[in-house]
């Protein structure tokens, strides 16, 4: 992967801000604490995408990266990060646990909870961001799999390290039909790593069911604004019964109604905070994303985010005016 950012060409006084902006805009919002003085900061970052997957390959001087509680709370699209340690060591901490990664090892962590990444020896790392919904894994299994060094003793994880390293470095795989062809295998391979690590043989032996969950959740995401989105329509689009649909989603830890509502709320939240957030009434934004009753929409929004839709919009547009 060709570097898209090299601080060697950035004035020392601007390096921290340039690196921060690149990471925030392309990967995730985090606080970045560089250990060296500004003039000694060295960062080379390559960025890429494979369908919905985001890739960042980085070599840098020592740094601490923190996803704070505030930043995690503001996350619009829950994501799962896969970190691959190329050389040296690093430490990943989340949910009261931590693990040390050595060369050839990998670990996962989530965007919706605070985490810390320590690179005391400098950074030589690949970061891959997966949409949380694409993995279609039970919340508990995923939570129990975070901050665990994967590789030693897990042949699937060792295979995954080689595969994802190649995916991160190969520009040819980030374009056109090649990119489209590797999205599902990439999701399935990470799915297999996590299920085998947890000893869940039933999930590990069910790639087709996992693939069906992936297709279903992507279909729902693409049709969130459709007023006639229903279990019957989703099932018909995939050639299965409604009963089978619920069974597949249940095995993946997904409640259909909650899943749809959560993502519709996220779209409302994004739209209200966006530059066109004042062009529609709050009720109209709710209706656009399937909330027919304006009062119900306001109550559900406030219960989820701790602030009313109106207050959320005003807060974000007040920022844009300052």
PDB file of N, CA, C and O in Angstrom, residues 41-73:
ATOM      1  N   UNK A  41       8.715  13.616  15.519  1.00  0.00           N
ATOM      2  CA  UNK A  41       7.593  12.748  15.158  1.00  0.00           C
ATOM      3  C   UNK A  41       7.762  12.267  13.723  1.00  0.00           C
ATOM      4  O   UNK A  41       8.017  13.057  12.807  1.00  0.00           O
ATOM      5  N   UNK A  42       7.636  10.956  13.534  1.00  0.00           N
ATOM      6  CA  UNK A  42       7.717  10.371  12.200  1.00  0.00           C
ATOM      7  C   UNK A  42       6.535   9.415  12.018  1.00  0.00           C
ATOM      8  O   UNK A  42       6.368   8.466  12.797  1.00  0.00           O
ATOM      9  N   UNK A  43       5.718   9.675  11.004  1.00  0.00           N
ATOM     10  CA  UNK A  43       4.538   8.856  10.746  1.00  0.00           C
ATOM     11  C   UNK A  43       4.406   8.637   9.240  1.00  0.00           C
ATOM     12  O   UNK A  43       4.473   9.588   8.456  1.00  0.00           O
ATOM     13  N   UNK A  44       4.226   7.388   8.856  1.00  0.00           N
ATOM     14  CA  UNK A  44       3.903   7.029   7.465  1.00  0.00           C
ATOM     15  C   UNK A  44       2.639   6.186   7.513  1.00  0.00           C
ATOM     16  O   UNK A  44       2.615   5.130   8.147  1.00  0.00           O
ATOM     17  N   UNK A  45       1.601   6.658   6.862  1.00  0.00           N
ATOM     18  CA  UNK A  45       0.307   5.981   6.890  1.00  0.00           C
ATOM     19  C   UNK A  45      -0.155   5.697   5.470  1.00  0.00           C
ATOM     20  O   UNK A  45      -0.132   6.577   4.604  1.00  0.00           O
ATOM     21  N   UNK A  46      -0.572   4.456   5.239  1.00  0.00           N
ATOM     22  CA  UNK A  46      -1.225   4.082   3.994  1.00  0.00           C
ATOM     23  C   UNK A  46      -2.674   3.761   4.280  1.00  0.00           C
ATOM     24  O   UNK A  46      -2.986   3.053   5.249  1.00  0.00           O
ATOM     25  N   UNK A  47      -3.579   4.275   3.480  1.00  0.00           N
ATOM     26  CA  UNK A  47      -5.002   4.087   3.703  1.00  0.00           C
ATOM     27  C   UNK A  47      -5.631   3.395   2.495  1.00  0.00           C
ATOM     28  O   UNK A  47      -5.247   3.656   1.345  1.00  0.00           O
ATOM     29  N   UNK A  48      -6.590   2.538   2.760  1.00  0.00           N
ATOM     30  CA  UNK A  48      -7.284   1.850   1.677  1.00  0.00           C
ATOM     31  C   UNK A  48      -8.656   1.410   2.121  1.00  0.00           C
ATOM     32  O   UNK A  48      -9.035   1.530   3.293  1.00  0.00           O
ATOM     33  N   UNK A  49      -9.422   0.891   1.175  1.00  0.00           N
ATOM     34  CA  UNK A  49     -10.768   0.392   1.466  1.00  0.00           C
ATOM     35  C   UNK A  49     -11.049  -0.793   0.564  1.00  0.00           C
ATOM     36  O   UNK A  49     -10.656  -0.815  -0.603  1.00  0.00           O
ATOM     37  N   UNK A  50     -11.739  -1.769   1.129  1.00  0.00           N
ATOM     38  CA  UNK A  50     -12.204  -2.923   0.370  1.00  0.00           C
ATOM     39  C   UNK A  50     -13.687  -3.040   0.656  1.00  0.00           C
ATOM     40  O   UNK A  50     -14.086  -3.569   1.701  1.00  0.00           O
ATOM     41  N   UNK A  51     -14.498  -2.504  -0.228  1.00  0.00           N
ATOM     42  CA  UNK A  51     -15.931  -2.441   0.054  1.00  0.00           C
ATOM     43  C   UNK A  51     -16.155  -1.644   1.329  1.00  0.00           C
ATOM     44  O   UNK A  51     -15.640  -0.532   1.480  1.00  0.00           O
ATOM     45  N   UNK A  52     -16.888  -2.215   2.297  1.00  0.00           N
ATOM     46  CA  UNK A  52     -17.132  -1.504   3.549  1.00  0.00           C
ATOM     47  C   UNK A  52     -15.991  -1.584   4.549  1.00  0.00           C
ATOM     48  O   UNK A  52     -16.054  -0.981   5.622  1.00  0.00           O
ATOM     49  N   UNK A  53     -14.936  -2.326   4.223  1.00  0.00           N
ATOM     50  CA  UNK A  53     -13.810  -2.486   5.132  1.00  0.00           C
ATOM     51  C   UNK A  53     -12.809  -1.348   4.921  1.00  0.00           C
ATOM     52  O   UNK A  53     -12.472  -1.019   3.788  1.00  0.00           O
ATOM     53  N   UNK A  54     -12.337  -0.761   6.016  1.00  0.00           N
ATOM     54  CA  UNK A  54     -11.327   0.286   5.955  1.00  0.00           C
ATOM     55  C   UNK A  54      -9.993  -0.290   6.420  1.00  0.00           C
ATOM     56  O   UNK A  54      -9.944  -1.074   7.372  1.00  0.00           O
ATOM     57  N   UNK A  55      -8.905   0.138   5.762  1.00  0.00           N
ATOM     58  CA  UNK A  55      -7.583  -0.387   6.073  1.00  0.00           C
ATOM     59  C   UNK A  55      -6.620   0.764   6.305  1.00  0.00           C
ATOM     60  O   UNK A  55      -6.609   1.736   5.555  1.00  0.00           O
ATOM     61  N   UNK A  56      -5.821   0.645   7.348  1.00  0.00           N
ATOM     62  CA  UNK A  56      -4.782   1.626   7.643  1.00  0.00           C
ATOM     63  C   UNK A  56      -3.514   0.862   8.017  1.00  0.00           C
ATOM     64  O   UNK A  56      -3.524   0.072   8.963  1.00  0.00           O
ATOM     65  N   UNK A  57      -2.441   1.097   7.265  1.00  0.00           N
ATOM     66  CA  UNK A  57      -1.138   0.523   7.600  1.00  0.00           C
ATOM     67  C   UNK A  57      -0.244   1.656   8.068  1.00  0.00           C
ATOM     68  O   UNK A  57      -0.139   2.683   7.386  1.00  0.00           O
ATOM     69  N   UNK A  58       0.387   1.496   9.218  1.00  0.00           N
ATOM     70  CA  UNK A  58       1.134   2.605   9.810  1.00  0.00           C
ATOM     71  C   UNK A  58       2.496   2.162  10.319  1.00  0.00           C
ATOM     72  O   UNK A  58       2.641   1.079  10.896  1.00  0.00           O
ATOM     73  N   UNK A  59       3.471   3.032  10.094  1.00  0.00           N
ATOM     74  CA  UNK A  59       4.784   2.944  10.740  1.00  0.00           C
ATOM     75  C   UNK A  59       5.020   4.305  11.369  1.00  0.00           C
ATOM     76  O   UNK A  59       4.880   5.336  10.695  1.00  0.00           O
ATOM     77  N   UNK A  60       5.363   4.323  12.649  1.00  0.00           N
ATOM     78  CA  UNK A  60       5.476   5.612  13.338  1.00  0.00           C
ATOM     79  C   UNK A  60       6.352   5.490  14.568  1.00  0.00           C
ATOM     80  O   UNK A  60       6.633   4.386  15.060  1.00  0.00           O
ATOM     81  N   UNK A  61       6.777   6.630  15.066  1.00  0.00           N
ATOM     82  CA  UNK A  61       7.468   6.696  16.340  1.00  0.00           C
ATOM     83  C   UNK A  61       6.478   6.411  17.471  1.00  0.00           C
ATOM     84  O   UNK A  61       5.256   6.340  17.257  1.00  0.00           O
ATOM     85  N   UNK A  62       6.981   6.251  18.682  1.00  0.00           N
ATOM     86  CA  UNK A  62       6.168   5.813  19.823  1.00  0.00           C
ATOM     87  C   UNK A  62       4.954   6.709  20.022  1.00  0.00           C
ATOM     88  O   UNK A  62       5.028   7.941  19.904  1.00  0.00           O
ATOM     89  N   UNK A  63       3.833   6.065  20.346  1.00  0.00           N
ATOM     90  CA  UNK A  63       2.580   6.810  20.461  1.00  0.00           C
ATOM     91  C   UNK A  63       1.606   6.034  21.345  1.00  0.00           C
ATOM     92  O   UNK A  63       1.683   4.802  21.456  1.00  0.00           O
ATOM     93  N   UNK A  64       0.709   6.759  21.992  1.00  0.00           N
ATOM     94  CA  UNK A  64      -0.413   6.160  22.715  1.00  0.00           C
ATOM     95  C   UNK A  64      -1.698   6.640  22.058  1.00  0.00           C
ATOM     96  O   UNK A  64      -1.880   7.836  21.830  1.00  0.00           O
ATOM     97  N   UNK A  65      -2.575   5.701  21.751  1.00  0.00           N
ATOM     98  CA  UNK A  65      -3.845   6.017  21.090  1.00  0.00           C
ATOM     99  C   UNK A  65      -4.970   5.675  22.049  1.00  0.00           C
ATOM    100  O   UNK A  65      -5.025   4.559  22.588  1.00  0.00           O
ATOM    101  N   UNK A  66      -5.875   6.634  22.249  1.00  0.00           N
ATOM    102  CA  UNK A  66      -6.993   6.416  23.180  1.00  0.00           C
ATOM    103  C   UNK A  66      -8.322   6.718  22.512  1.00  0.00           C
ATOM    104  O   UNK A  66      -8.503   7.791  21.940  1.00  0.00           O
ATOM    105  N   UNK A  67      -9.211   5.778  22.600  1.00  0.00           N
ATOM    106  CA  UNK A  67     -10.610   5.986  22.227  1.00  0.00           C
ATOM    107  C   UNK A  67     -11.337   6.269  23.538  1.00  0.00           C
ATOM    108  O   UNK A  67     -11.592   5.371  24.342  1.00  0.00           O
ATOM    109  N   UNK A  68     -11.631   7.533  23.803  1.00  0.00           N
ATOM    110  CA  UNK A  68     -12.202   7.916  25.089  1.00  0.00           C
ATOM    111  C   UNK A  68     -13.670   7.534  25.171  1.00  0.00           C
ATOM    112  O   UNK A  68     -14.319   7.226  24.164  1.00  0.00           O
ATOM    113  N   UNK A  69     -14.201   7.588  26.370  1.00  0.00           N
ATOM    114  CA  UNK A  69     -15.618   7.282  26.562  1.00  0.00           C
ATOM    115  C   UNK A  69     -16.489   8.244  25.767  1.00  0.00           C
ATOM    116  O   UNK A  69     -17.502   7.837  25.185  1.00  0.00           O
ATOM    117  N   UNK A  70     -16.109   9.513  25.732  1.00  0.00           N
ATOM    118  CA  UNK A  70     -16.897  10.490  24.974  1.00  0.00           C
ATOM    119  C   UNK A  70     -16.894  10.158  23.492  1.00  0.00           C
ATOM    120  O   UNK A  70     -17.953  10.171  22.838  1.00  0.00           O
ATOM    121  N   UNK A  71     -15.752   9.842  22.934  1.00  0.00           N
ATOM    122  CA  UNK A  71     -15.675   9.521  21.519  1.00  0.00           C
ATOM    123  C   UNK A  71     -16.432   8.230  21.200  1.00  0.00           C
ATOM    124  O   UNK A  71     -17.104   8.124  20.169  1.00  0.00           O
ATOM    125  N   UNK A  72     -16.321   7.250  22.079  1.00  0.00           N
ATOM    126  CA  UNK A  72     -17.036   5.989  21.863  1.00  0.00           C
ATOM    127  C   UNK A  72     -18.535   6.197  21.899  1.00  0.00           C
ATOM    128  O   UNK A  72     -19.290   5.582  21.138  1.00  0.00           O
ATOM    129  N   UNK A  73     -18.980   7.079  22.768  1.00  0.00           N
ATOM    130  CA  UNK A  73     -20.415   7.350  22.910  1.00  0.00           C
ATOM    131  C   UNK A  73     -20.976   8.037  21.671  1.00  0.00           C
ATOM    132  O   UNK A  73     -22.152   7.874  21.337  1.00  0.00           O
TER     133      UNK A  73
END
